[in-house]
Amino acid sequence: MVPLLSLKQFFNDMRRQKLRTLMTTFGIFWGTCAIVLLFAFGKGITEAQLKSQRGLGENIAIFWPGITSKEFKGLPKGRRIRFTEDDIAMIKARATTVSRISPEYSRWSVTIKHGKNTYNQQVIGIWPEFGEMRNIIPDVGSRFINDLDIAGRRRVIFIGDRLKEDLFGSEPAVGETILLDGVPFTVIGVMKEKKQDSSYSGRDNRKGFIPSSTFKTMYSARRLNDFVVQCKPELTMKQTKDEIYGILGGRYKFDPTDTEALSVWDTTEGFAFLKTFFMAFSAFLVGIGVATLITGGIGVTNIMNVVLEERTKEIGIKMALGARKSMILSQFVVETLMITAVGGLSGFLFAYLIVSIFPYLNLDEFIGVPMIDTSIGLLAVVLIGIVGFTAGIFPARRAANLQPVQALKLF
Amino acid sequence: MIEMKELRKAYTTGKVEFEALKGIDLSIKHSEMVAVVGPSGSGKSTLMNIIGCLDVPTSGEYRLEDDPVNEMTSNQLADIRNKKIGFVFQAFNLLPYATAYENIEVPLLFARVSGKKRRERVNELLARVGLADKAGNKPTEMSGGEMQRTAIARSLANDPDLILADEPTGNLDSKSGGEIVKIFHELWSAGKTVIIITHDMNIAEQAQRIIRLKDGLVEGNGNLA
Ligand SMILES: Nc1ncnc2c1ncn2[C@@H]1O[C@H](COP(=O)(O)OP(=O)(O)O)[C@@H](O)[C@H]1O
Ligand SMILES: [Mg+2]
């Protein structure tokens, strides 16, 4: 048990020195609140950006046909390189760096009809893996294209959430039949809403997705519009690209170093940029946080110093009246701990309150949803507490180590 | 009660050392009333602070009730200041933000006197110094005489044997000063050992003995003729 003078004395002192107690508590309240909010918003913004980037898919690259720019084994440059679904099957069979791959047949303006609603939208033919790569998640009660659909060339369609709304409104869509250019298809799934800022051929939410085999038959398609590749998570996209250039280069006889032969969008490059950007952003936040802490700490220290004169005299009086050194110090310790706890906790709660009402302000499109990081809040409280504590305890210790008469006369 | 031998106290300000007490030999018995007089700067307060265990001598011996004060720990000294000695300052030294009641209560809190006893004791002391109706006043709401009476009540809180007063009337008008001196007289009559520093010969003459200090040495020390 701390040799506290007595709770009564303690609370009397706190109550009487209202201003100092209040200012110090407020300093800690403010510092904690500012830092917690800073990091909550920082995290919200970062997450929002990363999420919308992920809407396209993680670790993926898209390959389009290209035109050779180098002569190769006697063949001239300027040849068109295009590919078929068989090529993708070959890459899937041979490539060791690829985790997923899917061909993509595409038709831009397909008439999609349900009842009286008719829309012209893009329809693509893909493999089941396409969904996983591109973060296309089926909504409740839905499923994406599967292997049986491919094998059976089933006339089934998975639709984007906006397209579903256009066609069905709030009515259920799964199990219903819609017409694609007059051909009936059964809706097997609806995409769960997702945030997607980047795309290479329109947003997924207004597209229709059908099995590649069905697409091929229905439109007598031979060439792919493009294919999508996901590299193994432990590897880099560079390795995957090199491997695919090698495989297709062997097949279509182009120089594997001829980057123009295929047209590639490596989304991991953008991701790498975003990650660097947000690392810098985080560093910036840490900088502001540290500055806030220092400012808060100086504020607390100042308040402590303003009252130092009064406090030293008070300590002298108490010692003259028989207070032991440990009683005086423990009072300071408990006082600082209480002020820190109250200030820190209320600062944290206030920040929490702001963060909680934030989603109702409908601003999340711009800056995401702020997320509180408890450990940051705790860290802020502890750091400000240490500063305040140091500011309070050292003068107190110095005073308590004096002879009573010295403390009385110090100022 | 008090024995001092060759007691010296030096203050160092910057590089200059100044000896305020230059070898004091002193003996004060139980239940004596002693006045300490001497010109300003002669070392009266310095001596009184050492007697009251508020400061330590540079050298020499000080025994309080036969215990060597030099050898005591800071906690033992704190307990002595709390229970055995009551100190009254010229500048009152009340806690500015506390009421008369709360100021008097402080030494009782340090002595861990329980709530009910504490209340009784504070009220008894307030009545004794004639401040029963000022219990809730803060120092800023009291006259000098009332503040000094509060300080005296506070010094008596744990019923100490030794009462020390450093120019207790120095900041007071003669009427309030008279009341204060009367209280010290009563305390002495009740068996306490009382030591008062004063410039006022009228007050000094009420003591049994006058100790005269000059330049850090005891000049005269004897019973009044
Ligand atoms: N803390 C101190 N530091 C330096 N000198 C001091 C201190 N306190 C007292 N003195 C000096 O010691 C001498 C005695 O002071 P003091 O005991 O207060 O005298 P008195 O109470 O008799 O007027 C004075 O010359 C004073 O200036
Ligand atoms: Mg003096």
XYZ file of C-alpha atoms and ligand atoms in Angstrom:
664
model
C 0.000 0.000 0.000
C 1.297 3.444 -0.923
C 1.911 5.575 2.118
C -0.641 8.046 0.857
C -1.224 10.804 3.359
C -4.914 10.091 3.381
C -7.563 10.087 0.736
C -9.187 13.117 2.289
C -6.048 15.204 2.120
C -5.457 13.978 -1.389
C -8.851 14.905 -2.745
C -8.824 18.169 -0.840
C -5.610 19.117 -2.582
C -6.929 18.095 -6.000
C -10.195 19.921 -5.487
C -8.539 23.095 -4.282
C -6.066 23.237 -7.106
C -8.854 23.104 -9.627
C -7.253 25.117 -12.357
C -4.013 23.204 -12.401
C -5.759 19.859 -12.235
C -8.157 20.894 -14.957
C -5.497 22.288 -17.282
C -3.277 19.279 -16.922
C -6.164 16.891 -17.434
C -7.221 18.861 -20.477
C -3.699 18.773 -21.901
C -3.655 15.025 -21.699
C -7.229 14.784 -22.948
C -6.400 16.891 -25.960
C -3.134 15.175 -26.809
C -4.653 11.721 -26.632
C -7.726 12.733 -28.594
C -5.664 14.390 -31.336
C -3.333 11.474 -31.768
C -6.023 8.824 -31.718
C -8.057 10.756 -34.292
C -5.029 11.417 -36.440
C -4.211 7.765 -36.668
C -7.835 6.687 -36.990
C -8.325 8.903 -40.018
C -4.942 7.995 -41.416
C -5.811 4.346 -41.220
C -9.268 4.963 -42.680
C -7.848 6.780 -45.696
C -5.169 4.181 -46.255
C -7.624 1.312 -46.032
C -10.082 3.020 -48.348
C -7.415 3.505 -50.989
C -6.010 0.020 -50.710
C -9.476 -1.464 -50.788
C -10.496 0.298 -53.954
C -7.221 -0.748 -55.518
C -7.927 -4.311 -54.411
C -11.295 -4.088 -56.137
C -9.380 -4.815 -59.301
C -7.549 -7.723 -57.741
C -4.334 -8.357 -55.920
C -1.101 -9.425 -57.562
C -2.646 -9.587 -60.990
C -1.602 -8.616 -64.497
C -3.689 -8.383 -67.652
C -2.269 -9.435 -71.041
C -3.602 -8.124 -74.338
C -2.478 -8.942 -77.874
C 0.526 -6.946 -79.082
C 2.750 -6.332 -82.123
C 6.351 -7.540 -82.263
C 9.017 -4.869 -82.314
C 12.037 -7.127 -82.907
C 12.972 -9.482 -85.707
C 13.153 -13.064 -84.561
C 14.631 -16.130 -86.300
C 14.195 -14.606 -89.714
C 10.689 -13.368 -89.030
C 10.070 -9.658 -89.524
C 8.917 -7.281 -86.814
C 5.454 -5.766 -86.822
C 3.624 -9.099 -86.566
C 0.393 -9.279 -84.588
C 0.477 -11.674 -81.669
C -2.927 -12.894 -80.531
C -3.895 -15.829 -78.391
C -6.629 -18.391 -77.817
C -8.119 -20.233 -74.896
C -5.868 -23.204 -75.676
C -2.819 -21.020 -75.104
C -4.120 -20.180 -71.644
C -4.649 -23.874 -70.910
C -1.061 -24.441 -71.997
C 0.266 -21.657 -69.751
C -1.763 -23.068 -66.862
C -0.285 -26.506 -67.451
C 3.315 -25.357 -67.845
C 3.886 -22.212 -65.880
C 5.314 -22.643 -62.384
C 5.027 -19.020 -61.260
C 1.316 -18.638 -61.932
C -1.171 -19.168 -59.143
C -4.323 -18.456 -61.161
C -5.109 -17.642 -64.752
C -8.251 -17.034 -66.773
C -8.985 -16.188 -70.378
C -11.348 -13.318 -71.019
C -13.596 -13.191 -74.074
C -15.426 -9.936 -74.269
C -18.389 -8.422 -76.087
C -19.144 -4.816 -75.399
C -22.745 -4.428 -76.336
C -24.885 -7.411 -75.577
C -28.638 -6.940 -75.303
C -29.678 -8.152 -71.895
C -33.379 -8.465 -71.315
C -35.562 -9.346 -68.373
C -39.269 -8.741 -68.650
C -39.656 -5.196 -69.917
C -36.154 -4.149 -68.927
C -33.575 -4.169 -71.656
C -29.984 -2.992 -71.346
C -26.923 -3.092 -73.549
C -23.991 -4.155 -71.441
C -20.633 -5.863 -71.618
C -20.574 -9.645 -71.273
C -17.374 -11.579 -70.731
C -16.540 -15.271 -70.939
C -14.200 -16.442 -68.246
C -12.998 -19.342 -66.096
C -14.046 -19.843 -62.434
C -10.653 -18.563 -61.244
C -11.448 -15.155 -62.682
C -13.773 -14.427 -59.779
C -11.195 -15.189 -57.113
C -8.479 -13.199 -58.847
C -10.602 -10.149 -59.384
C -12.249 -10.112 -55.966
C -15.634 -10.826 -57.394
C -17.501 -12.187 -54.418
C -20.951 -13.738 -54.819
C -23.638 -12.174 -52.652
C -25.660 -14.294 -50.226
C -27.467 -17.129 -51.970
C -25.297 -16.725 -55.052
C -22.405 -18.522 -56.661
C -19.869 -17.713 -59.343
C -19.236 -19.698 -62.558
C -17.834 -23.150 -61.690
C -16.016 -25.964 -63.488
C -19.249 -27.840 -64.265
C -20.618 -24.750 -65.998
C -17.494 -24.704 -68.169
C -17.548 -28.423 -68.921
C -21.270 -28.417 -69.734
C -21.217 -25.113 -71.626
C -24.125 -24.182 -69.486
C -26.116 -21.100 -70.255
C -25.687 -19.575 -66.830
C -24.792 -16.012 -65.999
C -23.343 -14.188 -62.988
C -24.213 -10.488 -62.967
C -22.829 -7.322 -61.391
C -24.841 -5.768 -58.580
C -25.795 -2.655 -60.591
C -26.878 -4.707 -63.551
C -28.972 -6.798 -61.196
C -30.628 -3.654 -59.864
C -31.279 -2.393 -63.372
C -32.889 -5.646 -64.405
C -34.618 -6.817 -61.270
C -34.825 -3.835 -58.922
C -35.175 -5.215 -55.454
C -36.656 -8.542 -56.645
C -34.508 -11.644 -56.288
C -32.507 -12.477 -59.413
C -30.955 -15.870 -58.694
C -32.802 -18.648 -60.514
C -34.490 -16.203 -62.900
C -34.033 -16.388 -66.635
C -32.750 -13.473 -68.696
C -32.146 -13.156 -72.418
C -28.673 -12.446 -73.845
C -29.068 -11.405 -77.464
C -32.252 -13.440 -77.393
C -30.722 -16.559 -75.834
C -32.069 -17.554 -72.408
C -29.588 -17.721 -69.508
C -30.202 -18.652 -65.882
C -28.917 -16.200 -63.314
C -26.774 -18.134 -60.821
C -25.296 -15.265 -58.867
C -25.067 -11.579 -58.138
C -21.839 -9.824 -57.244
C -21.490 -8.476 -53.734
C -21.032 -4.741 -53.889
C -17.360 -3.733 -53.957
C -15.347 -0.595 -54.235
C -13.335 -0.423 -57.422
C -11.555 2.649 -58.673
C -9.363 1.150 -61.330
C -10.452 -1.051 -64.183
C -9.329 -1.972 -67.657
C -12.707 -2.504 -69.296
C -15.414 -0.887 -67.294
C -16.613 -1.571 -63.781
C -17.507 -5.099 -62.793
C -20.826 -4.010 -61.312
C -22.584 -3.654 -64.687
C -21.071 -6.674 -66.381
C -22.402 -10.129 -67.105
C -20.072 -13.103 -66.560
C -20.625 -16.361 -68.437
C -18.540 -19.547 -68.852
C -15.777 -19.178 -71.456
C -16.965 -22.344 -73.216
C -20.514 -20.983 -73.518
C -19.202 -17.662 -74.837
C -17.014 -19.383 -77.402
C -19.880 -21.452 -78.757
C -22.464 -18.728 -78.702
C -20.391 -16.099 -80.496
C -18.116 -18.471 -82.432
C -15.187 -16.667 -80.827
C -11.652 -17.888 -81.338
C -9.431 -15.055 -80.129
C -9.402 -13.838 -76.597
C -9.798 -10.206 -75.746
C -7.198 -10.664 -72.993
C -6.235 -12.963 -70.150
C -5.693 -12.296 -66.474
C -2.877 -13.802 -64.437
C -2.198 -13.875 -60.741
C 1.348 -14.651 -59.680
C 2.164 -16.814 -56.702
C 2.187 -14.642 -53.591
C 5.815 -15.356 -52.728
C 6.965 -14.427 -56.260
C 7.051 -11.173 -58.178
C 5.015 -10.376 -61.235
C 8.281 -9.851 -63.120
C 9.029 -13.569 -62.848
C 5.547 -14.469 -64.049
C 5.764 -12.065 -66.979
C 9.116 -13.481 -68.020
C 7.746 -16.988 -67.890
C 4.669 -16.155 -69.955
C 6.734 -14.267 -72.546
C 8.895 -17.395 -72.746
C 5.975 -19.763 -73.230
C 4.042 -17.619 -75.721
C 7.284 -16.600 -77.419
C 8.002 -20.260 -78.106
C 4.497 -20.831 -79.381
C 4.190 -17.734 -81.606
C 7.891 -17.357 -82.391
C 8.756 -13.975 -80.955
C 11.718 -12.837 -78.937
C 10.870 -13.365 -75.248
C 12.577 -10.030 -74.520
C 10.315 -8.229 -76.982
C 8.027 -6.484 -74.545
C 5.811 -5.087 -77.335
C 4.803 -8.551 -78.490
C 2.241 -8.643 -75.708
C 0.611 -5.687 -74.091
C 0.654 -6.001 -70.313
C -0.792 -4.070 -67.416
C 1.002 -5.102 -64.284
C -1.240 -3.796 -61.485
C 1.344 -4.646 -58.843
C 3.339 -1.639 -60.054
C 0.501 0.667 -59.051
C 0.172 -1.206 -55.813
C 3.838 -0.792 -55.090
C 3.450 2.919 -55.661
C 0.428 3.109 -53.381
C 2.251 1.196 -50.694
C 5.203 3.560 -50.875
C 2.872 6.511 -50.835
C 1.081 5.299 -47.746
C 4.317 4.448 -46.035
C 5.317 8.087 -46.516
C 1.851 9.118 -45.373
C 2.220 7.034 -42.209
C 5.629 8.548 -41.537
C 4.033 11.955 -41.889
C 1.320 10.990 -39.401
C 3.912 9.699 -36.963
C 5.730 13.008 -37.353
C 2.603 15.016 -36.571
C 1.822 12.637 -33.714
C 5.240 13.108 -32.183
C 4.959 16.876 -32.613
C 1.566 16.811 -30.901
C 2.986 14.752 -28.074
C 5.909 17.113 -27.628
C 3.610 20.138 -27.688
C 1.252 18.466 -25.239
C 4.160 17.456 -23.063
C 5.553 20.987 -23.047
C 2.102 22.284 -22.177
C 1.808 19.917 -19.252
C 5.342 20.726 -18.151
C 4.592 24.430 -18.299
C 1.535 24.083 -16.163
C 3.544 22.057 -13.699
C 6.236 24.734 -13.614
C 3.788 27.551 -13.143
C 2.663 25.915 -9.959
C 6.136 24.829 -8.957
C 6.593 27.787 -6.653
C 3.311 27.173 -4.923
C 3.942 23.466 -4.780
C 7.434 23.761 -3.357
C 6.151 25.948 -0.583
C 3.285 23.540 -0.006
C 5.744 20.673 0.227
C 7.841 22.676 2.695
C 4.800 23.334 4.872
C 3.734 19.730 4.806
C 7.208 18.527 5.702
C 7.369 21.040 8.538
C 4.112 19.570 9.809
C 5.512 16.059 9.741
C 4.838 14.595 6.279
C 7.292 11.892 5.345
C 9.056 12.141 2.009
C 7.285 9.020 0.757
C 3.887 10.544 1.549
C 4.657 13.623 -0.477
C 5.997 11.703 -3.444
C 3.219 9.157 -3.473
C 0.702 11.960 -3.552
C 2.353 13.317 -6.676
C 2.518 9.908 -8.264
C -1.119 9.084 -7.615
C -2.169 12.548 -8.679
C -0.332 12.298 -11.993
C -1.632 8.804 -12.587
C -5.181 9.916 -11.947
C -4.914 12.989 -14.126
C -3.351 10.909 -16.879
C -5.948 8.182 -16.579
C -8.883 10.583 -16.580
C -7.458 12.814 -19.334
C -6.301 9.909 -21.451
C -9.473 7.922 -21.080
C -11.781 10.837 -21.800
C -9.595 11.852 -24.759
C -9.834 8.338 -26.088
C -13.592 8.205 -25.546
C -14.081 11.562 -27.208
C -12.098 10.392 -30.213
C -14.149 7.212 -30.194
C -17.333 9.266 -30.188
C -16.215 11.304 -33.181
C -15.210 8.172 -35.031
C -18.548 6.551 -34.212
C -20.669 9.373 -35.576
C -18.424 9.728 -38.589
C -20.084 7.045 -40.744
C -23.351 9.000 -40.498
C -21.775 12.041 -42.128
C -21.486 10.209 -45.467
C -17.964 11.357 -46.075
C -16.472 7.896 -46.350
C -16.222 8.118 -50.119
C -13.492 10.697 -49.797
C -11.621 9.743 -46.684
C -12.797 6.279 -45.842
C -14.071 5.151 -42.465
C -11.757 6.184 -39.612
C -10.626 3.260 -37.520
C -9.409 3.563 -33.961
C -6.203 1.841 -33.092
C -6.364 1.091 -29.378
C -2.661 0.505 -29.042
C -1.889 3.940 -30.515
C -4.273 5.522 -28.020
C -2.654 3.623 -25.200
C 0.785 4.608 -26.404
C -0.245 8.269 -26.591
C -1.614 8.204 -23.051
C 1.483 6.488 -21.746
C 3.847 8.897 -23.494
C 2.006 12.037 -22.406
C 1.704 10.507 -18.962
C 5.453 9.989 -18.828
C 6.075 13.572 -19.870
C 3.607 14.940 -17.331
C 4.861 12.584 -14.693
C 8.459 13.582 -15.261
C 7.467 17.219 -15.231
C 5.652 16.739 -11.943
C 7.781 14.258 -10.114
C 11.238 15.771 -10.549
C 10.452 19.131 -9.000
C 8.504 17.320 -6.302
C 11.413 15.016 -5.625
C 13.825 17.884 -5.549
C 11.620 19.748 -3.094
C 11.059 16.703 -0.919
C 14.796 16.100 -0.711
C 15.393 19.575 0.706
C 15.298 20.384 4.376
C 11.822 21.720 5.180
C 13.122 25.213 5.730
C 14.865 25.210 2.357
C 11.660 24.243 0.599
C 9.841 27.004 2.449
C 12.383 29.604 1.434
C 13.216 28.421 -2.066
C 11.230 31.138 -3.805
C 14.926 18.650 26.942
C 17.346 20.408 24.560
C 21.126 20.072 24.663
C 23.452 21.734 22.156
C 27.237 21.623 22.017
C 29.536 23.557 19.692
C 26.702 23.827 17.186
C 27.626 25.506 13.928
C 25.708 26.327 10.785
C 27.274 27.652 7.593
C 25.363 28.824 4.516
C 27.007 28.734 1.137
C 25.779 31.234 -1.416
C 27.641 30.727 -4.646
C 31.258 30.519 -3.581
C 30.876 32.518 -0.420
C 30.476 30.630 2.801
C 28.828 32.433 5.680
C 28.736 31.054 9.189
C 25.424 31.993 10.776
C 25.989 30.002 13.986
C 29.533 29.931 15.297
C 29.457 27.377 18.075
C 26.337 27.456 20.208
C 26.209 25.765 23.601
C 22.714 25.673 24.944
C 20.551 23.787 27.380
C 16.805 24.151 27.811
C 14.865 22.179 30.372
C 11.347 20.767 30.296
C 8.549 23.243 30.889
C 10.772 26.247 30.506
C 9.657 29.379 28.750
C 12.581 30.928 26.914
C 12.816 34.068 24.833
C 15.492 34.380 22.171
C 16.489 37.925 21.338
C 19.185 39.591 19.320
C 19.727 41.922 16.398
C 18.512 41.041 12.956
C 20.826 38.596 11.227
C 22.281 37.299 14.470
C 21.184 33.745 13.732
C 17.973 33.460 15.755
C 15.901 31.875 12.998
C 18.755 29.627 11.992
C 18.979 28.329 15.554
C 15.230 27.919 15.869
C 14.986 25.969 12.586
C 17.631 23.569 13.827
C 15.867 23.148 17.170
C 12.648 22.472 15.259
C 14.326 19.854 13.035
C 13.504 21.936 9.968
C 17.186 22.222 9.129
C 20.407 20.440 10.020
C 23.542 21.924 11.593
C 26.844 21.888 9.736
C 28.610 20.520 12.792
C 28.157 20.131 16.513
C 25.788 18.127 18.633
C 22.062 18.469 19.174
C 20.149 16.185 21.540
C 16.397 16.329 21.846
C 15.156 14.498 24.925
C 18.568 12.786 25.025
C 18.251 11.464 21.459
C 20.981 12.586 19.055
C 19.158 14.387 16.266
C 22.181 14.164 13.939
C 21.775 10.418 13.735
C 18.079 10.335 12.903
C 16.636 9.275 9.571
C 14.418 11.629 7.598
C 11.353 9.622 8.598
C 12.227 9.863 12.285
C 12.670 13.616 11.893
C 9.324 13.864 10.125
C 7.647 12.038 12.993
C 9.311 14.341 15.537
C 8.108 17.420 13.638
C 4.677 15.884 13.520
C 4.238 14.848 17.142
C 6.873 16.365 19.432
C 7.308 19.867 18.086
C 4.850 22.598 17.218
C 6.329 25.318 15.032
C 4.817 28.777 14.603
C 6.261 30.967 11.846
C 6.335 34.693 11.470
C 4.830 34.317 7.994
C 2.148 31.863 9.234
C 2.840 29.353 6.436
C -0.755 28.224 6.164
C -1.835 26.244 3.104
C -3.379 29.092 1.081
C -6.157 27.087 -0.508
C -7.316 25.367 2.672
C -9.725 26.592 5.334
C -8.733 27.158 8.957
C -10.297 23.824 9.808
C -8.428 22.001 7.054
C -5.122 23.645 7.945
C -5.408 22.533 11.544
C -6.346 19.058 10.372
C -3.182 18.500 8.323
C -0.824 17.296 11.132
C -3.600 14.978 12.347
C -3.886 13.470 8.874
C -0.142 12.838 8.795
C -0.436 11.214 12.231
C -3.268 9.040 10.872
C -5.717 10.107 13.523
C -9.102 8.607 12.737
C -12.019 10.677 11.426
C -14.085 11.159 14.555
C -11.145 11.915 16.847
C -9.783 14.270 14.256
C -13.000 16.228 14.078
C -13.188 16.504 17.852
C -9.577 17.613 18.095
C -9.844 20.269 15.368
C -12.986 21.725 16.911
C -11.398 21.709 20.353
C -8.350 23.576 19.003
C -10.474 26.076 17.067
C -12.355 26.858 20.292
C -9.123 27.104 22.236
C -7.721 29.853 20.000
C -11.118 31.523 19.740
C -11.793 30.735 16.093
C -14.799 28.417 16.349
C -16.763 30.711 14.056
C -13.974 30.957 11.449
C -13.550 27.242 10.762
C -14.543 27.592 7.111
C -12.450 30.671 6.340
C -9.457 30.530 4.069
C -6.306 32.497 4.955
C -7.332 35.253 2.532
C -10.543 35.640 4.528
C -8.793 36.050 7.877
C -6.926 38.837 9.659
C -3.249 38.436 10.562
C -4.121 37.652 14.165
C -6.632 35.029 13.079
C -4.124 33.465 10.709
C -1.538 33.274 13.457
C -4.061 31.765 15.857
C -4.874 29.175 13.212
C -1.155 28.442 12.899
C -0.867 28.061 16.682
C -3.853 25.723 16.763
C -2.202 23.726 13.991
C 1.088 23.555 15.906
C -0.799 22.110 18.870
C -2.656 19.488 16.851
C -0.761 16.422 18.039
C -0.213 17.866 21.533
C 3.573 18.387 21.266
C 5.774 19.026 24.305
C 7.828 21.690 22.607
C 6.369 24.851 21.072
C 8.654 26.980 18.916
C 7.663 30.396 17.648
C 9.796 32.533 15.335
C 8.702 36.150 15.782
C 5.041 35.113 15.973
C 3.889 38.679 16.486
C 6.214 40.275 13.959
C 3.486 40.714 11.368
C 0.730 41.658 13.815
C -0.550 44.814 15.452
C 0.016 45.089 19.182
C -3.510 44.018 20.142
C -3.450 40.795 18.129
C 0.155 40.313 19.233
C -0.948 40.538 22.851
C -3.566 37.847 22.346
C -0.964 35.575 20.745
C 1.492 36.058 23.587
C -1.287 35.282 26.041
C -1.869 31.940 24.358
C 1.832 31.052 24.612
C 1.750 31.951 28.256
C -1.192 29.675 28.835
C 0.607 26.875 27.058
C 3.617 27.301 29.269
C 1.360 27.326 32.330
C -0.081 24.065 31.097
C 3.381 22.513 31.220
C 4.687 22.952 27.674
C 8.219 23.980 26.852
C 7.945 27.239 24.917
C 10.678 29.025 22.972
C 9.861 32.383 21.376
C 12.015 34.550 19.179
C 11.086 38.185 19.553
C 12.248 41.749 19.140
C 9.730 42.965 21.647
C 11.259 43.292 25.100
C 7.787 43.407 26.671
C 7.214 39.927 25.371
C 10.719 38.726 26.219
C 10.306 39.847 29.784
C 7.350 37.518 30.237
C 9.728 34.565 29.727
C 11.638 32.849 32.498
C 14.885 33.201 30.672
C 16.267 35.302 27.825
C 18.889 33.989 25.439
C 20.740 36.784 23.668
C 22.331 36.032 20.301
C 24.907 38.193 18.579
C 26.800 37.337 15.419
C 26.007 33.667 15.733
C 27.058 33.320 19.343
C 25.179 33.250 22.633
C 25.946 36.520 24.355
C 23.813 36.460 27.420
C 22.025 33.501 28.873
C 20.415 33.640 32.209
C 17.394 34.218 34.343
C 15.982 37.666 34.388
C 17.103 39.635 37.293
N 19.383 30.229 3.366
C 20.360 31.111 3.634
N 21.386 31.244 2.792
C 22.385 32.114 3.057
N 22.433 32.868 4.120
C 21.448 32.800 5.011
C 20.338 31.906 4.807
N 19.492 32.030 5.855
C 20.048 32.964 6.673
N 21.211 33.412 6.165
C 22.096 34.388 6.788
O 22.408 33.922 8.068
C 22.387 35.001 8.980
C 21.415 34.691 10.096
O 20.118 34.678 9.582
P 18.841 34.436 10.496
O 19.087 33.208 11.293
O 17.663 34.459 9.644
O 18.892 35.699 11.416
P 17.757 36.343 12.313
O 16.596 35.405 12.339
O 18.400 36.468 13.642
O 17.451 37.658 11.729
C 21.982 36.228 8.189
O 23.143 36.984 7.907
C 21.391 35.701 6.944
O 21.676 36.558 5.883
Mg 14.597 35.651 11.788
